[in-house]
């Protein structure tokens, strides 16, 4: 595939994902309905792509992976509902910053869940992210803030 085409596809995906919060904030539906519509459209698209690929290549879909796929989709849906709710309560910028702490949370939990060892670099990075997220969340203590919006954003991560 041509490098320019790959770059255009990559750039398009970045633009689509980057404008996600701004567009969602303009939709006058509750968070759960936005997520339901998005997941329905996404599922339909993936089903069509899967059918096309399996017909052309002659491969079959592994039904044994279906429970994991459903669980993954459900957790993503819950994450999105929390994220979109936080968009309406504390804004796109603050919600996005807290949402992107998700990899740090995974890193924090990896020794407990996957028995992985944290390196010194990992501990320093994790500590930096957590201190930064804590400082950001200090704004939630102000009287006019929405503490639940911060909780939703962290929950979405």
Coordinates of C-alpha atoms in Angstrom, one line a residue:
X1 CA 0.0 0.0 0.0
X2 CA 1.2 3.5 -0.9
X3 CA 2.8 5.4 2.1
X4 CA 0.7 8.5 1.3
X5 CA -2.5 6.5 1.4
X6 CA -1.5 5.0 4.8
X7 CA -0.7 8.5 6.1
X8 CA -4.1 9.8 4.9
X9 CA -5.9 6.9 6.5
X10 CA -4.0 7.4 9.7
X11 CA -4.5 11.2 9.7
X12 CA -8.3 10.7 9.1
X13 CA -8.5 8.3 12.0
X14 CA -6.8 10.8 14.3
X15 CA -9.1 13.6 13.2
X16 CA -12.2 11.4 13.7
X17 CA -11.1 10.3 17.1
X18 CA -9.8 13.7 18.1
X19 CA -13.1 15.4 17.4
X20 CA -15.1 12.7 19.2
X21 CA -15.7 14.7 22.4
X22 CA -16.5 18.0 20.7
X23 CA -19.1 16.4 18.5
X24 CA -20.6 14.4 21.4
X25 CA -20.9 17.5 23.4
X26 CA -23.0 19.1 20.6
X27 CA -25.5 16.1 20.5
X28 CA -28.5 16.8 22.7
X29 CA -29.1 13.2 23.7
X30 CA -28.3 11.5 27.0
X31 CA -24.9 9.8 27.2
X32 CA -26.3 6.3 27.1
X33 CA -28.3 6.9 23.9
X34 CA -25.2 8.4 22.1
X35 CA -23.2 5.3 23.1
X36 CA -26.0 2.9 22.1
X37 CA -26.2 4.5 18.7
X38 CA -22.5 4.6 18.2
X39 CA -22.1 0.9 19.2
X40 CA -25.0 -0.2 17.0
X41 CA -23.5 1.6 14.0
X42 CA -20.0 0.2 14.8
X43 CA -21.3 -3.3 15.3
X44 CA -23.2 -3.2 12.1
X45 CA -20.1 -2.0 10.2
X46 CA -17.8 -4.6 11.8
X47 CA -20.4 -7.3 11.0
X48 CA -20.5 -6.3 7.3
X49 CA -16.7 -6.2 7.1
X50 CA -16.4 -9.6 8.8
X51 CA -18.9 -11.1 6.4
X52 CA -17.1 -9.7 3.4
X53 CA -13.6 -10.8 4.6
X54 CA -14.8 -14.3 5.5
X55 CA -16.5 -14.8 2.2
X56 CA -13.5 -13.6 0.2
X57 CA -10.9 -15.5 2.1
X58 CA -13.0 -18.6 2.9
X59 CA -12.1 -18.4 6.6
X60 CA -14.6 -18.9 9.4
X61 CA -15.3 -16.8 12.5
X62 CA -14.2 -18.4 15.8
X63 CA -17.3 -18.6 17.9
X64 CA -15.3 -19.5 21.0
X65 CA -14.1 -15.9 21.2
X66 CA -17.6 -14.5 21.2
X67 CA -18.0 -14.3 25.0
X68 CA -14.7 -12.3 25.2
X69 CA -15.7 -10.1 22.4
X70 CA -19.1 -9.4 24.1
X71 CA -17.4 -8.7 27.5
X72 CA -14.9 -6.4 25.8
X73 CA -17.7 -4.5 24.0
X74 CA -19.7 -4.2 27.2
X75 CA -16.7 -2.7 29.1
X76 CA -16.0 -0.3 26.3
X77 CA -19.7 0.7 26.3
X78 CA -19.6 1.4 30.0
X79 CA -16.4 3.4 29.6
X80 CA -17.9 5.5 26.8
X81 CA -21.1 6.2 28.8
X82 CA -19.0 7.4 31.7
X83 CA -16.8 9.5 29.4
X84 CA -19.7 11.1 27.6
X85 CA -21.4 11.9 30.9
X86 CA -18.2 13.5 32.1
X87 CA -18.1 15.6 28.9
X88 CA -21.4 17.1 29.8
X89 CA -20.4 17.7 33.4
X90 CA -16.8 19.0 33.4
X91 CA -16.1 19.5 29.7
X92 CA -14.2 17.8 26.9
X93 CA -10.7 18.9 27.9
X94 CA -10.7 17.9 31.5
X95 CA -12.5 14.6 30.8
X96 CA -10.1 13.7 28.1
X97 CA -7.0 14.4 30.3
X98 CA -8.4 12.1 33.0
X99 CA -9.6 9.5 30.4
X100 CA -6.0 9.2 29.1
X101 CA -4.8 8.2 32.5
X102 CA -6.2 4.8 31.7
X103 CA -2.9 3.2 30.6
X104 CA -1.3 4.4 33.8
X105 CA -4.1 2.6 35.7
X106 CA -3.5 -0.6 33.8
X107 CA 0.2 -0.3 34.6
X108 CA -0.6 0.2 38.2
X109 CA -2.9 -2.9 38.3
X110 CA -0.6 -5.1 36.1
X111 CA 1.4 -6.5 39.1
X112 CA -1.8 -7.5 40.8
X113 CA -3.6 -8.9 37.8
X114 CA -0.8 -10.2 35.5
X115 CA 2.0 -10.7 38.1
X116 CA 4.3 -8.3 36.1
X117 CA 7.1 -6.5 37.8
X118 CA 7.3 -2.7 37.7
X119 CA 10.6 -1.2 36.7
X120 CA 12.0 2.0 38.2
X121 CA 11.2 3.9 35.1
X122 CA 7.6 2.5 35.3
X123 CA 7.2 3.5 38.9
X124 CA 8.5 7.0 38.2
X125 CA 6.2 7.4 35.2
X126 CA 3.2 6.0 37.1
X127 CA 3.9 8.3 40.0
X128 CA 4.2 11.3 37.7
X129 CA 0.9 10.5 36.0
X130 CA -0.9 9.9 39.3
X131 CA 0.4 13.1 40.9
X132 CA -0.7 15.1 37.8
X133 CA -4.1 13.5 37.8
X134 CA -4.5 14.2 41.5
X135 CA -3.5 17.9 40.9
X136 CA -6.1 18.1 38.1
X137 CA -8.7 16.6 40.3
X138 CA -8.1 19.2 43.0
X139 CA -10.3 21.5 40.9
X140 CA -13.2 19.1 41.9
X141 CA -12.9 20.4 45.4
X142 CA -14.1 23.9 44.4
X143 CA -17.7 24.7 45.3
X144 CA -18.9 25.3 41.7
X145 CA -17.3 22.1 40.3
X146 CA -19.0 18.8 39.5
X147 CA -17.2 16.1 41.5
X148 CA -19.2 13.4 39.9
X149 CA -18.0 14.5 36.5
X150 CA -14.4 13.9 37.7
X151 CA -15.5 10.5 39.1
X152 CA -17.1 9.6 35.7
X153 CA -13.9 10.6 33.8
X154 CA -11.7 8.6 36.1
X155 CA -14.2 5.7 35.9
X156 CA -14.1 5.8 32.1
X157 CA -10.3 5.5 32.2

